Amino acid sequence: MRSRGLIESLLVAGLALGASSVFSQDDLAAREQAAKQTVLSFAKELSGALKVALKKGGPSSAIGVCRDIAPAIANRISLEKGWKVTRVGTRVRNAMIGTPDAWEQQVLADFQARAAQGESYKQMSRSEVVEEPGGRYFRFMKPIPVQEVCVGCHGRAADLGEPVRAALTERYPHDKAVNYRVGDLRGAFSIKQPLNGN
Ligand code: HEC
């Protein structure tokens, strides 16, 4: 009797676990899809704004796009969705906004390791349900590789024009987000959704 009770309760526990993991697999896929879409529209809006600004006034005037418009878009989407939507860097210019947390650091390192094995940043992303002291979260990251257009503000000294260098030094005296080359991992889009109560 006793062992049957035990087996029964293990079975019940197993079924409950099975059922919840089937549900959360579907849920995870739906959340991943929504996160990918959100990152795509964020990236599109940002690169559109950057291109317009670069065309109009060159890199030194486009600094304002990265400084003001990128966080504004991120904030607007965060409010719309009820998620935290940000960009984090492998090295940062704005430490307050761009610094990756422990999970994000691990994922960035993993993206770099996968790239070293020949995988393309364009194909990569990472989704995970993470338990944190504050609760459960669905987390998603998508790499941001360095393109030609980025090195005017994130490249080596030779890539930065003098007005850009001066403007960056003035606004970001602790800037670490330079010396990148095309194809490097600049950082990632990162999304964090609370799961508690859902
Ligand atoms: C016109 C100059 C300029 C160009 C071009 C530029 N950036 Fe930036 N970038 C900045 C500035 C300024 C910041 C700091 C924004 C802030 O204060 O939050 C920044 C911040 C970032 C951040 C956030 C992390 C951090 O370091 O603070 C990422 C990620 C980033 N840029 C990626 C890119 C990528 C990718 C490109 C090319 C597609 C690019 N940037 C092109 C000026 C530029």
Tab-separated table of C-alpha atoms and ligand atoms in Angstrom:
chain	number	residue	atom	x	y	z
A	1	MET	CA	0.000	0.000	0.000
A	2	ARG	CA	2.697	2.355	1.056
A	3	SER	CA	4.793	1.819	-2.041
A	4	ARG	CA	1.730	2.115	-4.275
A	5	GLY	CA	0.951	5.405	-2.612
A	6	LEU	CA	4.461	6.523	-3.330
A	7	ILE	CA	4.321	5.429	-6.958
A	8	GLU	CA	0.958	7.084	-7.375
A	9	SER	CA	2.171	10.334	-5.991
A	10	LEU	CA	5.292	10.161	-8.162
A	11	LEU	CA	3.048	9.524	-11.165
A	12	VAL	CA	0.818	12.427	-10.281
A	13	ALA	CA	3.858	14.631	-9.795
A	14	GLY	CA	5.255	13.399	-13.125
A	15	LEU	CA	1.984	14.111	-14.931
A	16	ALA	CA	1.754	17.533	-13.402
A	17	LEU	CA	5.329	18.268	-14.433
A	18	GLY	CA	4.740	16.833	-17.902
A	19	ALA	CA	1.587	18.871	-18.373
A	20	SER	CA	3.171	22.085	-17.206
A	21	SER	CA	6.260	21.590	-19.349
A	22	VAL	CA	4.121	20.878	-22.438
A	23	PHE	CA	2.206	24.070	-21.729
A	24	SER	CA	5.333	26.074	-21.118
A	25	GLN	CA	6.997	24.768	-24.307
A	26	ASP	CA	4.113	26.248	-26.317
A	27	ASP	CA	4.139	29.328	-24.191
A	28	LEU	CA	7.899	29.645	-24.604
A	29	ALA	CA	7.655	29.365	-28.390
A	30	ALA	CA	4.959	32.062	-28.494
A	31	ARG	CA	6.970	34.355	-26.248
A	32	GLU	CA	10.103	33.770	-28.308
A	33	GLN	CA	8.238	34.638	-31.485
A	34	ALA	CA	6.853	37.837	-29.936
A	35	ALA	CA	10.307	38.786	-28.609
A	36	LYS	CA	11.900	38.244	-32.042
A	37	GLN	CA	9.280	40.434	-33.689
A	38	THR	CA	9.776	43.155	-31.103
A	39	VAL	CA	13.560	43.139	-31.543
A	40	LEU	CA	13.120	43.266	-35.305
A	41	SER	CA	10.932	46.346	-35.200
A	42	PHE	CA	13.209	48.023	-32.608
A	43	ALA	CA	16.253	47.365	-34.824
A	44	LYS	CA	14.473	48.592	-37.932
A	45	GLU	CA	13.258	51.799	-36.346
A	46	LEU	CA	16.692	52.506	-34.860
A	47	SER	CA	18.689	51.849	-38.007
A	48	GLY	CA	16.219	53.981	-39.998
A	49	ALA	CA	16.691	56.899	-37.594
A	50	LEU	CA	20.476	56.439	-37.622
A	51	LYS	CA	20.685	56.396	-41.423
A	52	VAL	CA	18.595	59.560	-41.732
A	53	ALA	CA	20.721	61.378	-39.129
A	54	LEU	CA	24.022	60.242	-40.668
A	55	LYS	CA	22.903	61.408	-44.090
A	56	LYS	CA	21.735	64.754	-42.762
A	57	GLY	CA	24.602	65.782	-40.514
A	58	GLY	CA	27.280	63.061	-40.401
A	59	PRO	CA	28.427	61.073	-37.350
A	60	SER	CA	28.926	63.937	-34.916
A	61	SER	CA	25.307	65.045	-35.225
A	62	ALA	CA	24.052	61.445	-35.329
A	63	ILE	CA	25.476	60.876	-31.851
A	64	GLY	CA	22.171	62.263	-30.585
A	65	VAL	CA	20.316	59.383	-32.269
A	66	CYS	CA	22.206	56.761	-30.297
A	67	ARG	CA	22.075	58.886	-27.159
A	68	ASP	CA	18.440	60.021	-27.181
A	69	ILE	CA	16.477	58.068	-29.753
A	70	ALA	CA	17.698	54.540	-28.941
A	71	PRO	CA	16.732	54.742	-25.236
A	72	ALA	CA	13.482	56.543	-26.158
A	73	ILE	CA	12.443	53.746	-28.521
A	74	ALA	CA	13.430	51.141	-25.914
A	75	ASN	CA	11.364	52.917	-23.247
A	76	ARG	CA	8.346	53.299	-25.482
A	77	ILE	CA	8.355	49.601	-26.440
A	78	SER	CA	8.926	48.587	-22.788
A	79	LEU	CA	5.855	50.565	-21.729
A	80	GLU	CA	3.735	49.267	-24.600
A	81	LYS	CA	4.609	45.639	-23.917
A	82	GLY	CA	5.058	45.619	-20.155
A	83	TRP	CA	8.533	44.122	-20.681
A	84	LYS	CA	12.007	45.468	-20.116
A	85	VAL	CA	13.466	46.064	-23.566
A	86	THR	CA	17.087	47.249	-23.752
A	87	ARG	CA	20.385	47.126	-25.600
A	88	VAL	CA	23.439	45.960	-23.720
A	89	GLY	CA	27.078	46.123	-24.790
A	90	THR	CA	30.100	43.824	-24.606
A	91	ARG	CA	31.832	47.098	-23.649
A	92	VAL	CA	29.748	50.108	-22.793
A	93	ARG	CA	29.521	53.763	-23.563
A	94	ASN	CA	26.574	54.517	-21.277
A	95	ALA	CA	27.181	52.336	-18.215
A	96	MET	CA	23.787	53.128	-16.705
A	97	ILE	CA	21.753	51.796	-19.620
A	98	GLY	CA	24.104	49.473	-21.456
A	99	THR	CA	25.705	47.334	-18.737
A	100	PRO	CA	24.734	43.653	-19.016
A	101	ASP	CA	23.614	41.823	-15.857
A	102	ALA	CA	25.067	38.415	-14.915
A	103	TRP	CA	22.727	36.422	-17.192
A	104	GLU	CA	23.291	38.810	-20.085
A	105	GLN	CA	27.082	38.603	-19.646
A	106	GLN	CA	26.919	34.818	-19.854
A	107	VAL	CA	24.792	34.913	-22.988
A	108	LEU	CA	27.085	37.475	-24.659
A	109	ALA	CA	30.078	35.217	-23.897
A	110	ASP	CA	28.135	32.255	-25.301
A	111	PHE	CA	27.312	34.187	-28.506
A	112	GLN	CA	31.035	34.969	-28.923
A	113	ALA	CA	31.978	31.336	-28.329
A	114	ARG	CA	29.420	30.192	-30.934
A	115	ALA	CA	30.781	32.766	-33.418
A	116	ALA	CA	34.297	31.431	-32.807
A	117	GLN	CA	32.940	28.011	-33.904
A	118	GLY	CA	31.771	29.544	-37.170
A	119	GLU	CA	28.126	30.349	-36.399
A	120	SER	CA	26.795	33.647	-37.749
A	121	TYR	CA	25.527	36.266	-35.267
A	122	LYS	CA	22.562	36.807	-37.577
A	123	GLN	CA	21.294	33.286	-36.919
A	124	MET	CA	21.732	33.382	-33.138
A	125	SER	CA	19.329	34.132	-30.331
A	126	ARG	CA	18.733	32.813	-26.844
A	127	SER	CA	15.484	32.259	-24.912
A	128	GLU	CA	15.277	31.021	-21.365
A	129	VAL	CA	12.990	31.003	-18.333
A	130	VAL	CA	15.141	32.277	-15.492
A	131	GLU	CA	14.449	32.074	-11.750
A	132	GLU	CA	15.662	35.177	-9.986
A	133	PRO	CA	15.227	36.378	-6.403
A	134	GLY	CA	12.535	38.757	-7.701
A	135	GLY	CA	10.568	36.011	-9.496
A	136	ARG	CA	10.432	34.082	-12.768
A	137	TYR	CA	11.206	35.787	-16.036
A	138	PHE	CA	11.198	34.903	-19.686
A	139	ARG	CA	14.440	36.285	-21.080
A	140	PHE	CA	15.510	36.735	-24.681
A	141	MET	CA	18.646	38.064	-26.366
A	142	LYS	CA	19.625	38.682	-29.962
A	143	PRO	CA	23.197	39.642	-30.963
A	144	ILE	CA	24.072	43.058	-32.427
A	145	PRO	CA	27.106	42.649	-34.697
A	146	VAL	CA	29.219	45.653	-35.718
A	147	GLN	CA	28.543	46.911	-39.231
A	148	GLU	CA	30.500	49.359	-41.358
A	149	VAL	CA	28.207	52.227	-40.341
A	150	CYS	CA	28.967	51.658	-36.624
A	151	VAL	CA	32.752	52.067	-36.692
A	152	GLY	CA	32.501	55.837	-37.224
A	153	CYS	CA	31.459	55.999	-33.555
A	154	HIS	CA	32.548	52.627	-32.105
A	155	GLY	CA	35.690	51.871	-34.120
A	156	ARG	CA	39.413	52.334	-33.656
A	157	ALA	CA	40.961	55.776	-33.279
A	158	ALA	CA	41.640	55.881	-37.036
A	159	ASP	CA	37.960	55.209	-37.795
A	160	LEU	CA	36.634	58.015	-35.599
A	161	GLY	CA	36.769	61.488	-37.074
A	162	GLU	CA	38.088	64.268	-34.873
A	163	PRO	CA	34.676	65.936	-34.235
A	164	VAL	CA	33.223	62.556	-33.185
A	165	ARG	CA	36.149	61.813	-30.902
A	166	ALA	CA	35.824	65.228	-29.280
A	167	ALA	CA	32.045	64.918	-28.839
A	168	LEU	CA	32.361	61.416	-27.371
A	169	THR	CA	35.127	62.428	-24.969
A	170	GLU	CA	33.039	65.330	-23.753
A	171	ARG	CA	29.781	63.395	-23.285
A	172	TYR	CA	31.161	60.008	-22.305
A	173	PRO	CA	34.439	60.480	-20.407
A	174	HIS	CA	34.325	56.791	-19.339
A	175	ASP	CA	33.538	55.461	-22.820
A	176	LYS	CA	34.620	51.830	-23.335
A	177	ALA	CA	32.591	51.209	-26.495
A	178	VAL	CA	35.386	51.857	-29.005
A	179	ASN	CA	37.986	49.755	-30.863
A	180	TYR	CA	35.353	47.529	-32.433
A	181	ARG	CA	35.879	46.102	-35.920
A	182	VAL	CA	33.239	45.124	-38.466
A	183	GLY	CA	31.896	41.667	-37.551
A	184	ASP	CA	32.668	41.962	-33.813
A	185	LEU	CA	29.896	41.478	-31.272
A	186	ARG	CA	28.873	44.987	-30.225
A	187	GLY	CA	26.218	43.777	-27.788
A	188	ALA	CA	22.664	42.490	-27.877
A	189	PHE	CA	19.030	43.398	-27.726
A	190	SER	CA	17.674	42.070	-24.461
A	191	ILE	CA	14.088	41.455	-23.374
A	192	LYS	CA	12.895	40.486	-19.917
A	193	GLN	CA	9.253	39.571	-19.262
A	194	PRO	CA	7.859	38.897	-15.799
A	195	LEU	CA	6.097	35.517	-15.600
A	196	ASN	CA	4.677	35.742	-12.088
A	197	GLY	CA	0.922	35.538	-12.005
A	198	ASN	CA	0.671	34.648	-15.691
B	1	HEC	C1	26.815	58.687	-34.555
B	1	HEC	C2	27.539	57.880	-33.631
B	1	HEC	C3	27.112	56.443	-33.464
B	1	HEC	C4	26.936	55.517	-34.450
B	1	HEC	C5	27.116	55.669	-35.953
B	1	HEC	C6	26.583	54.294	-33.758
B	1	HEC	N1	26.544	54.496	-32.409
B	1	HEC	FE1	26.059	53.132	-30.995
B	1	HEC	N2	26.213	54.499	-29.543
B	1	HEC	C7	26.530	55.835	-29.752
B	1	HEC	C8	26.348	56.557	-28.507
B	1	HEC	C9	26.559	58.047	-28.325
B	1	HEC	C10	25.908	55.613	-27.538
B	1	HEC	C11	25.554	55.854	-26.079
B	1	HEC	C12	24.032	55.986	-25.981
B	1	HEC	C13	23.537	56.329	-24.592
B	1	HEC	O1	23.980	57.325	-24.026
B	1	HEC	O2	22.686	55.571	-24.097
B	1	HEC	C14	25.823	54.335	-28.223
B	1	HEC	C15	25.424	53.168	-27.623
B	1	HEC	C16	25.298	51.974	-28.264
B	1	HEC	C17	24.870	50.745	-27.628
B	1	HEC	C18	24.407	50.578	-26.179
B	1	HEC	C19	25.475	50.090	-25.254
B	1	HEC	C20	26.447	51.162	-24.838
B	1	HEC	O3	27.626	51.024	-25.184
B	1	HEC	O4	26.078	52.131	-24.151
B	1	HEC	C21	24.890	49.795	-28.583
B	1	HEC	C22	24.525	48.329	-28.425
B	1	HEC	C23	25.297	50.430	-29.819
B	1	HEC	N3	25.541	51.757	-29.595
B	1	HEC	C24	25.415	49.773	-31.020
B	1	HEC	C25	25.648	50.417	-32.232
B	1	HEC	C26	25.637	49.726	-33.504
B	1	HEC	C27	25.414	48.249	-33.703
B	1	HEC	C28	25.858	50.667	-34.460
B	1	HEC	C29	25.881	50.480	-35.950
B	1	HEC	C30	24.676	49.943	-36.538
B	1	HEC	C31	26.038	51.934	-33.780
B	1	HEC	N4	25.901	51.746	-32.437
B	1	HEC	C32	26.317	53.118	-34.419
B	1	HEC	C33	26.941	56.402	-30.939
B	1	HEC	C34	26.856	55.796	-32.188
